Amino acid sequence: MSQFEFIFTLFGLLLGLSIAEVLGGFARAIEARLKPDTAVRIGWLVPLLGVFVLLDLLSFWTAAWVTRDLVSISGLSLMAITCFAGAYYLAARLVFPREPEETPDFDAHFFRMRRIVLGAMFVLLLCQLAFYASQPKLAPLLLHPLSMGLTLVLVALMIAGMFVRGAVASRIVMALLVARYLVVYLL
């Protein structure tokens, strides 16, 4: 077993739990919406946030592959990976309300949680960029014009997602965040 395989086992477990948490949130929301005698309104904001978190998780899972030759086993690397992937789990856990029936309007939940979820993911992005910048093999990748442009769009949209007011503007920003990842995956 290589060092990457050893570390990725922990990382993959935590990221996999994060993905399962978002998918579980989708399932709970659908179940609550389909129950008779409930007035749960899912709307677009929370599902868009959920899709964005899923796409970002997949993006970071791919990024882990890029760093496979640069990661070594140490107490520091295990703690860093646990903190990093743990923050993803926290963000994923907060996307959907735990008890959908107690949150009849998911848009209200979105506006309560968006700064925490998007803020945590923004900090994780900054940590990832700092790690890349500290690695001589990866630092030049950050300076590629396409990479810089896509990163700037992501940063701007994440900040906008945390602070834009109103449901319509938030839907537009969240849809653009999802669209940005879809474009990246299709490139």
Protein backbone atom coordinates (compact mmCIF):
# COMPACT_ATOMS: atom_id res chain seq x y z
CA MET A 1 0.00 0.00 0.00
CA SER A 2 1.42 3.37 -1.00
CA GLN A 3 1.41 6.39 1.30
CA PHE A 4 -1.25 8.00 -0.88
CA GLU A 5 -3.47 4.90 -0.66
CA PHE A 6 -3.11 4.86 3.12
CA ILE A 7 -4.00 8.54 3.50
CA PHE A 8 -6.67 8.45 0.81
CA THR A 9 -8.51 5.72 2.73
CA LEU A 10 -9.18 8.21 5.52
CA PHE A 11 -9.83 11.05 3.12
CA GLY A 12 -12.14 8.96 0.92
CA LEU A 13 -14.11 7.78 3.93
CA LEU A 14 -14.76 11.30 5.15
CA LEU A 15 -15.56 12.68 1.69
CA GLY A 16 -17.80 9.69 1.01
CA LEU A 17 -19.71 10.42 4.21
CA SER A 18 -20.08 14.03 3.05
CA ILE A 19 -21.54 12.91 -0.26
CA ALA A 20 -23.87 10.51 1.57
CA GLU A 21 -24.97 13.35 3.87
CA VAL A 22 -26.00 15.57 0.93
CA LEU A 23 -27.76 12.70 -0.85
CA GLY A 24 -29.49 11.77 2.41
CA GLY A 25 -30.66 15.37 2.72
CA PHE A 26 -32.15 15.22 -0.76
CA ALA A 27 -33.93 11.98 0.15
CA ARG A 28 -35.33 13.39 3.43
CA ALA A 29 -36.56 16.48 1.60
CA ILE A 30 -38.35 14.44 -1.05
CA GLU A 31 -39.89 12.16 1.58
CA ALA A 32 -41.13 15.14 3.57
CA ARG A 33 -42.56 16.81 0.47
CA LEU A 34 -44.44 13.66 -0.53
CA LYS A 35 -46.01 13.05 2.89
CA PRO A 36 -49.70 13.79 2.99
CA ASP A 37 -50.76 16.64 5.26
CA THR A 38 -47.40 18.41 5.17
CA ALA A 39 -46.69 21.88 3.90
CA VAL A 40 -42.97 21.51 3.23
CA ARG A 41 -41.80 23.87 0.48
CA ILE A 42 -38.42 22.81 -0.88
CA GLY A 43 -37.93 25.55 -3.45
CA TRP A 44 -34.73 25.88 -5.47
CA LEU A 45 -32.13 27.33 -3.12
CA VAL A 46 -31.36 24.36 -0.89
CA PRO A 47 -31.30 21.83 -3.76
CA LEU A 48 -28.98 24.13 -5.75
CA LEU A 49 -26.72 24.46 -2.70
CA GLY A 50 -26.78 20.66 -2.36
CA VAL A 51 -25.81 20.16 -6.00
CA PHE A 52 -23.05 22.75 -5.65
CA VAL A 53 -21.65 21.02 -2.55
CA LEU A 54 -21.74 17.66 -4.36
CA LEU A 55 -19.93 19.06 -7.39
CA ASP A 56 -17.36 20.77 -5.18
CA LEU A 57 -16.78 17.51 -3.29
CA LEU A 58 -16.21 15.71 -6.59
CA SER A 59 -13.84 18.46 -7.64
CA PHE A 60 -11.82 18.08 -4.49
CA TRP A 61 -11.83 14.31 -4.81
CA THR A 62 -10.26 14.81 -8.25
CA ALA A 63 -7.80 17.34 -6.81
CA ALA A 64 -6.63 14.73 -4.31
CA TRP A 65 -5.49 12.62 -7.24
CA VAL A 66 -3.36 15.50 -8.50
CA THR A 67 -1.53 15.61 -5.17
CA ARG A 68 -1.03 11.84 -4.88
CA ASP A 69 2.75 12.02 -5.31
CA LEU A 70 3.15 14.94 -2.89
CA VAL A 71 1.43 13.60 0.21
CA SER A 72 3.31 11.63 2.80
CA ILE A 73 2.18 9.96 5.99
CA SER A 74 2.70 12.03 9.10
CA GLY A 75 0.71 13.09 12.09
CA LEU A 76 0.40 16.55 10.56
CA SER A 77 -0.89 15.25 7.23
CA LEU A 78 -3.45 12.98 8.95
CA MET A 79 -4.69 15.84 11.14
CA ALA A 80 -4.82 18.23 8.18
CA ILE A 81 -6.78 15.75 6.07
CA THR A 82 -9.17 15.03 8.95
CA CYS A 83 -9.77 18.75 9.54
CA PHE A 84 -10.15 19.45 5.83
CA ALA A 85 -12.50 16.57 5.06
CA GLY A 86 -14.28 17.14 8.38
CA ALA A 87 -15.06 20.71 7.35
CA TYR A 88 -16.53 19.35 4.11
CA TYR A 89 -18.69 16.99 6.17
CA LEU A 90 -19.88 19.88 8.35
CA ALA A 91 -20.79 21.92 5.28
CA ALA A 92 -22.54 18.94 3.68
CA ARG A 93 -24.46 18.21 6.88
CA LEU A 94 -25.82 21.75 7.08
CA VAL A 95 -27.16 21.97 3.51
CA PHE A 96 -30.50 20.30 4.27
CA PRO A 97 -32.50 20.59 7.49
CA ARG A 98 -32.28 17.45 9.64
CA GLU A 99 -36.03 17.41 10.24
CA PRO A 100 -37.65 18.78 7.08
CA GLU A 101 -41.14 18.80 8.61
CA GLU A 102 -39.88 21.29 11.22
CA THR A 103 -38.60 23.59 8.46
CA PRO A 104 -41.58 24.11 6.19
CA ASP A 105 -39.75 26.69 4.03
CA PHE A 106 -36.35 25.50 2.82
CA ASP A 107 -35.51 28.96 1.50
CA ALA A 108 -35.47 30.20 5.12
CA HIS A 109 -33.06 27.35 5.96
CA PHE A 110 -30.86 28.35 3.02
CA PHE A 111 -30.61 31.95 4.23
CA ARG A 112 -29.76 30.74 7.76
CA MET A 113 -27.05 28.32 6.62
CA ARG A 114 -25.61 29.71 3.38
CA ARG A 115 -22.83 31.77 4.99
CA ILE A 116 -21.70 28.83 7.09
CA VAL A 117 -21.78 26.32 4.21
CA LEU A 118 -20.34 28.59 1.53
CA GLY A 119 -17.95 30.19 4.03
CA ALA A 120 -16.55 26.81 5.06
CA MET A 121 -16.14 25.82 1.43
CA PHE A 122 -14.51 29.17 0.66
CA VAL A 123 -11.96 28.63 3.44
CA LEU A 124 -11.32 25.10 2.13
CA LEU A 125 -10.73 26.53 -1.34
CA LEU A 126 -8.22 29.02 0.08
CA CYS A 127 -6.45 26.19 1.95
CA GLN A 128 -6.29 24.14 -1.23
CA LEU A 129 -4.90 27.08 -3.21
CA ALA A 130 -2.32 27.77 -0.49
CA PHE A 131 -1.23 24.13 -0.56
CA TYR A 132 -0.92 24.19 -4.34
CA ALA A 133 1.06 27.44 -4.19
CA SER A 134 3.46 25.86 -1.68
CA GLN A 135 4.23 22.92 -3.98
CA PRO A 136 6.77 23.61 -6.75
CA LYS A 137 5.14 21.00 -9.00
CA LEU A 138 1.64 22.45 -8.57
CA ALA A 139 2.25 26.19 -8.24
CA PRO A 140 2.62 26.74 -12.02
CA LEU A 141 -0.84 25.21 -12.55
CA LEU A 142 -2.36 28.09 -10.58
CA LEU A 143 -0.93 30.61 -13.04
CA HIS A 144 -2.47 29.06 -16.13
CA PRO A 145 -4.95 31.64 -17.52
CA LEU A 146 -7.87 29.19 -17.67
CA SER A 147 -7.20 28.00 -14.12
CA MET A 148 -6.95 31.57 -12.86
CA GLY A 149 -10.14 32.60 -14.63
CA LEU A 150 -12.17 29.65 -13.39
CA THR A 151 -10.87 30.16 -9.85
CA LEU A 152 -11.72 33.87 -9.89
CA VAL A 153 -15.24 33.09 -11.12
CA LEU A 154 -15.64 30.50 -8.35
CA VAL A 155 -14.38 32.91 -5.68
CA ALA A 156 -16.61 35.75 -6.89
CA LEU A 157 -19.69 33.55 -7.05
CA MET A 158 -19.05 32.00 -3.63
CA ILE A 159 -18.70 35.45 -2.07
CA ALA A 160 -21.83 36.61 -3.90
CA GLY A 161 -23.66 33.50 -2.69
CA MET A 162 -22.85 34.41 0.91
CA PHE A 163 -23.97 38.02 0.70
CA VAL A 164 -26.47 38.59 -2.13
CA ARG A 165 -29.93 39.54 -0.92
CA GLY A 166 -33.20 38.14 -2.10
CA ALA A 167 -34.37 34.76 -3.27
CA VAL A 168 -34.21 35.52 -7.00
CA ALA A 169 -30.65 36.87 -6.86
CA SER A 170 -29.62 33.92 -4.69
CA ARG A 171 -31.15 31.46 -7.16
CA ILE A 172 -29.21 33.08 -9.99
CA VAL A 173 -25.92 32.96 -8.08
CA MET A 174 -26.44 29.35 -6.97
CA ALA A 175 -27.39 28.33 -10.53
CA LEU A 176 -24.22 30.02 -11.80
CA LEU A 177 -22.12 28.16 -9.21
CA VAL A 178 -23.57 24.86 -10.39
CA ALA A 179 -23.18 25.86 -14.05
CA ARG A 180 -19.54 26.82 -13.47
CA TYR A 181 -18.77 23.30 -12.25
CA LEU A 182 -20.73 21.70 -15.08
CA VAL A 183 -18.72 23.72 -17.61
CA VAL A 184 -15.46 22.71 -15.90
CA TYR A 185 -16.43 19.03 -15.94
CA LEU A 186 -17.32 19.23 -19.60
CA LEU A 187 -14.04 20.94 -20.62
